[in-house]
Amino acid sequence: MQGDLLSLLNEQRSGFSLARPFYADPEVFAEDLRAIWQREWIFAASIAEFPKTGSYVTLQLGAYPVVVVRGADGVIRAFHNVCRHRGQRICSKPSGQAAKLVCPYHQWTYDPDGRLLWARDMGTDFDASKHGMKPVHCTQAAGMVFVCLAEEAPDFAAVQAEADRYAAPHGMADLKVAFQSRIVEEGNWKLVLENNRECYHCAGSHPSLCRTFSDDPDLVGADDSLSSPAGAAHVNRCEEAGLPSRYVIAPNDQWRLVRIPFVGEGVSYTMDGAAAAPRLPGMPFANAGSLLFFHYPNTWNHFLSDHVLNFRVLPISATQTEVVTTWLVHKDAVEGRDYDLKRLTEVWLATNDEDRRVVEENQIGVSSPAYEPGPYSAKQESGVIQFVDWYVRAMIAAQAPGGARLAAE
Amino acid sequence: MQGDLLSLLNEQRSGFSLARPFYADPEVFAEDLRAIWQREWIFAASIAEFPKTGSYVTLQLGAYPVVVVRGADGVIRAFHNVCRHRGQRICSKPSGQAAKLVCPYHQWTYDPDGRLLWARDMGTDFDASKHGMKPVHCTQAAGMVFVCLAEEAPDFAAVQAEADRYAAPHGMADLKVAFQSRIVEEGNWKLVLENNRECYHCAGSHPSLCRTFSDDPDLVGADDSLSSPAGAAHVNRCEEAGLPSRYVIAPNDQWRLVRIPFVGEGVSYTMDGAAAAPRLPGMPFANAGSLLFFHYPNTWNHFLSDHVLNFRVLPISATQTEVVTTWLVHKDAVEGRDYDLKRLTEVWLATNDEDRRVVEENQIGVSSPAYEPGPYSAKQESGVIQFVDWYVRAMIAAQAPGGARLAAE
Amino acid sequence: MQGDLLSLLNEQRSGFSLARPFYADPEVFAEDLRAIWQREWIFAASIAEFPKTGSYVTLQLGAYPVVVVRGADGVIRAFHNVCRHRGQRICSKPSGQAAKLVCPYHQWTYDPDGRLLWARDMGTDFDASKHGMKPVHCTQAAGMVFVCLAEEAPDFAAVQAEADRYAAPHGMADLKVAFQSRIVEEGNWKLVLENNRECYHCAGSHPSLCRTFSDDPDLVGADDSLSSPAGAAHVNRCEEAGLPSRYVIAPNDQWRLVRIPFVGEGVSYTMDGAAAAPRLPGMPFANAGSLLFFHYPNTWNHFLSDHVLNFRVLPISATQTEVVTTWLVHKDAVEGRDYDLKRLTEVWLATNDEDRRVVEENQIGVSSPAYEPGPYSAKQESGVIQFVDWYVRAMIAAQAPGGARLAAE
Ligand code: FES
Ligand code: FES
Ligand code: FES
Ligand SMILES: [Fe+3]
Ligand SMILES: [Fe+3]
Ligand SMILES: [Fe+3]
């Protein structure tokens, strides 16, 4: 397969959708896991999900169960969520809080920093210090926790510096989770990402999102938003007010930051465009549009003046993908008084479901042997072209000798 | 596998059920798709399902989504149901009607004749004429639409001529769909076909069907119905009245036509044997029995004096098969006044469900390594022997060099 | 794989949990079926499930459907549950009763002793005597029916002699089924067995079981219960009263018998420890604790003074296992008068469900590539070590030339 895969990758024509195996073949999917998902930094959870010592979030990364947990020292760490006794998954819930992590099988007890504290009747020869939870790389950017399964994690300094700077006015450390949704889409993860990276489909699919979110490709495509008059005006106004807003993209196209304006008078993703929650203290004005931040392969995000949206994508199989969406508001905002949950969430709950449907129909079509990669619109789908090109380059690089840094096993 | 498969095929003993792999092995199933399903003419829908321009029916043929649609010129055509942009399935419903076929993803718009009419922002270099829907062979016989995925479709002239002649008195162009059922059976498609080709099981399984349908093997088996006195009398009476009725079978046994009598005074598949709908205008009398028409691998049909039944079988996996049944009555008949839906459908809804259960139990048994092909009853199961022999011959032929005409990709 | 498997087996370190492939790999699972499940004696049903001529119980052993049925001569036999005509599963229900076994497809009719009695229209050449149901080895021990798919079944005399002697006072021939539960656990069968062979998890998982069942490893582990003062006192008291109770284990560790005391005043697995049903006539006193009997790979059992519990484990896939639990009471006991079903069953219904949950979480963890076999507690998990060692030895033996006695096909 590897040989075949390299041929397939080299035959891939830029500006065209991927060949069928990239969307449907279990062997390509296994290689996606190895070359991308067990190698790159993966967004796991917002820091708002770790309010206390022992706050934890779990995720399933291919066959790897992972737990991210905050220590008594305030440090957020990641571990293989596997007991060192007989391999029980230690934390089974999507998230929770516990002073110690106690294995539900035989109560081996771990400190949130990973050390094994207690194991009953293991005899005098047993060395607890050799049976701590196995660590997984863990870091943060823009108030978001990322993990990496690779033995040696890729350099993350550049994205951290920029993302932290752009997100700073939103005060991520002072936010709380207002709501979280979790859906499974019956489609390959790359179809989910492609769908996100264009707004060619927005007018036809997203009536409520389009009330506030512009589908102008000059704003939301691969290019600098300064190329759009509205985009340039917004960036300039925001930068003058001290909000980092200018389009910035990684040299390898893996991540991008830019602040774009909403349609008309809109200030938030609501049905009427008005705010959904109290203004975040660091934001100079409500009409700040949305700071967009994507990081491949698994997250895109919207930072608004009144709330923040984190999206986490995780592959389940060649044709199944989990999407978790988290709505964050200021920690002092009180539900019912300061914000209404329905009003806060309805636009993106609907949008996610609309996207799920197109992704699922896309999967059925690209699975046909009669499917043939078609041309992307250079005008409307520049972001998709950029994502697909990144994917192909990353996969080709991983096929090189030494290119396959193994995930920690 | 191919080598092994050829051995298995050659070892198959006529008069005995197939070896276990033919019913249970995913690799044999893949070869069934290649050698049979993507090569032969497959029944897709009745012409009654296309009353208007833009009326369409979809079907899933292995990994291929296909759409059959009526053009403004009245011609019914078939296409790969896959958008030429990014591969979206264009029509997602089992059937529907639309003036143009609009892709739900980015609204590329196709004429029902397959031409791409409109694609937004694709730039000046884009040649719409090169991005029409990909055609699939499509033809008709006996008012039934057949499609074929092969590059070169098998000759269909003989069956068309005969089936059209036999079905003519039933006036297929003047019928409408009264009801359609769709079930999934947890069994290999060949078990579904074998079940259909004998009435050895009818007395034990089909109490309501047996009120009107004879299980006399001389009538419903592989042989000419003239060998049965009742069969001969019926054929003669019908032929004298101008109804083509005499047993006719393809030289390769792939299809057969014959008109057989009902039990006693029965004229329709109802609990009391009386008609379920107004007599079709072209039929000289009610007591015309049933014109039976099968075409391998995927359809059997009953043409009665008051209604017509089309059965469509499609394989889903080695152990799953979809069966769609369509009840057709004269287009002027009014439900509630001229026919009662329960009365029209109850016998075959029950019969289908009874057959589903035996097929599913058959699948469990033949999946046992202890299963050993058993002898068919020459008297009761001549039709099964004929089907199995056709299948084995068709599979052997497809293993020959050049025998594997590829499906259009 | 075989070569790899042998290496994996030889690398297995005693005292440590198995390597990941043993719990998660479909190829190892296929070898488990071949080397263990289609070769060893497998517990099928209690003799209480065969009260009459034609009483039958079915089970699915890998791909093999099997039926166990009592003949007119009172003999309980096992057969491949596959019709010799076209392979229908003959008996589709988990259990039932019928004077003759009639195939539901075309009514071929078999005597409960396996002979084909009647087959319609099979012609004069047909030899019914060659088309009886194919036999499966069948025998009994401790009032429990065991089957074996191997061509030549392993010697069973030793376990039969001992188990019959130990179980005799419980009068298995005079019991009836009070209740039966059937659950599917999403975990490998070995995780189910490991879970059963230790009580290290009991305090944390089984609040209701722990009211009466001791988690003292000296009582319920791999060693002779005489090593525990309470165990020794109980054995001595019971043996003096004529109840075989002393710890006895097979030379190859495949089975074990021992009678252990309940906690405190307990006499049965009830919430208050009091009896759940009338005392079995052969038991000299109520306070007889529980006679434990396991036989690898698929059964553990509890024989009490008032009822008997049989557990049957059957693998479905690498990560799915069926567990059937049967509660037996004296045949003259009347529900509602002599015993209350909720009271009789609530402790083990809860315990089974608690074990299901830990097994399922165990499966998720051991499926991680980051899982590494961990050390068993020599004190608490001696029974698990013994089971795993038996498994590894049995698998290694089956890899030897001639070690793979094929299942009857
Ligand atoms: S598996 Fe975690 S304590 Fe035993
Ligand atoms: S996939 Fe059909 S229009 Fe884009
Ligand atoms: S399959 Fe059993 S009688 Fe036909
Ligand atoms: Fe979208
Ligand atoms: Fe039938
Ligand atoms: Fe337990």
PDB file of C-alpha atoms in Angstrom, chain A residues 183-188 191-192 195 319-321 352-367, chain B residues 87-89 92 105:
ATOM      1  CA  ILE A 183     -21.971  14.793  16.888  1.00  0.00           C
ATOM      2  CA  VAL A 184     -20.749  11.955  14.705  1.00  0.00           C
ATOM      3  CA  GLU A 185     -20.685  12.555  10.967  1.00  0.00           C
ATOM      4  CA  GLU A 186     -20.717   9.561   8.632  1.00  0.00           C
ATOM      5  CA  GLY A 187     -17.902  10.899   6.507  1.00  0.00           C
ATOM      6  CA  ASN A 188     -14.126  10.947   6.258  1.00  0.00           C
ATOM      7  CA  LEU A 191     -14.506  15.879   3.968  1.00  0.00           C
ATOM      8  CA  VAL A 192     -15.303  17.562   7.286  1.00  0.00           C
ATOM      9  CA  ASN A 195     -16.405  21.536   4.153  1.00  0.00           C
ATOM     10  CA  THR A 319     -15.997   7.103   7.062  1.00  0.00           C
ATOM     11  CA  GLN A 320     -16.836   8.422  10.538  1.00  0.00           C
ATOM     12  CA  THR A 321     -15.755  11.603  12.309  1.00  0.00           C
ATOM     13  CA  ASN A 352     -23.202  21.802  12.302  1.00  0.00           C
ATOM     14  CA  ASP A 353     -26.183  19.672  11.463  1.00  0.00           C
ATOM     15  CA  GLU A 354     -26.431  21.160   7.969  1.00  0.00           C
ATOM     16  CA  ASP A 355     -22.754  20.454   7.418  1.00  0.00           C
ATOM     17  CA  ARG A 356     -23.160  16.923   8.725  1.00  0.00           C
ATOM     18  CA  ARG A 357     -25.754  16.263   6.087  1.00  0.00           C
ATOM     19  CA  VAL A 358     -23.655  17.520   3.181  1.00  0.00           C
ATOM     20  CA  VAL A 359     -20.609  15.646   4.434  1.00  0.00           C
ATOM     21  CA  GLU A 360     -22.580  12.401   4.647  1.00  0.00           C
ATOM     22  CA  GLU A 361     -23.937  12.751   1.117  1.00  0.00           C
ATOM     23  CA  ASN A 362     -20.457  13.685  -0.058  1.00  0.00           C
ATOM     24  CA  GLN A 363     -19.128  10.454   1.429  1.00  0.00           C
ATOM     25  CA  ILE A 364     -21.647   8.338  -0.477  1.00  0.00           C
ATOM     26  CA  GLY A 365     -20.762  10.026  -3.754  1.00  0.00           C
ATOM     27  CA  VAL A 366     -16.960   9.912  -3.461  1.00  0.00           C
ATOM     28  CA  SER A 367     -17.218   6.233  -2.519  1.00  0.00           C
TER      29      SER A 367
ATOM     30  CA  GLY B  87     -18.555  14.062  -5.810  1.00  0.00           C
ATOM     31  CA  GLN B  88     -21.692  14.790  -3.779  1.00  0.00           C
ATOM     32  CA  ARG B  89     -24.527  12.323  -4.240  1.00  0.00           C
ATOM     33  CA  SER B  92     -30.399  11.486  -1.972  1.00  0.00           C
ATOM     34  CA  TYR B 105     -23.680  20.966  -1.944  1.00  0.00           C
TER      35      TYR B 105
END
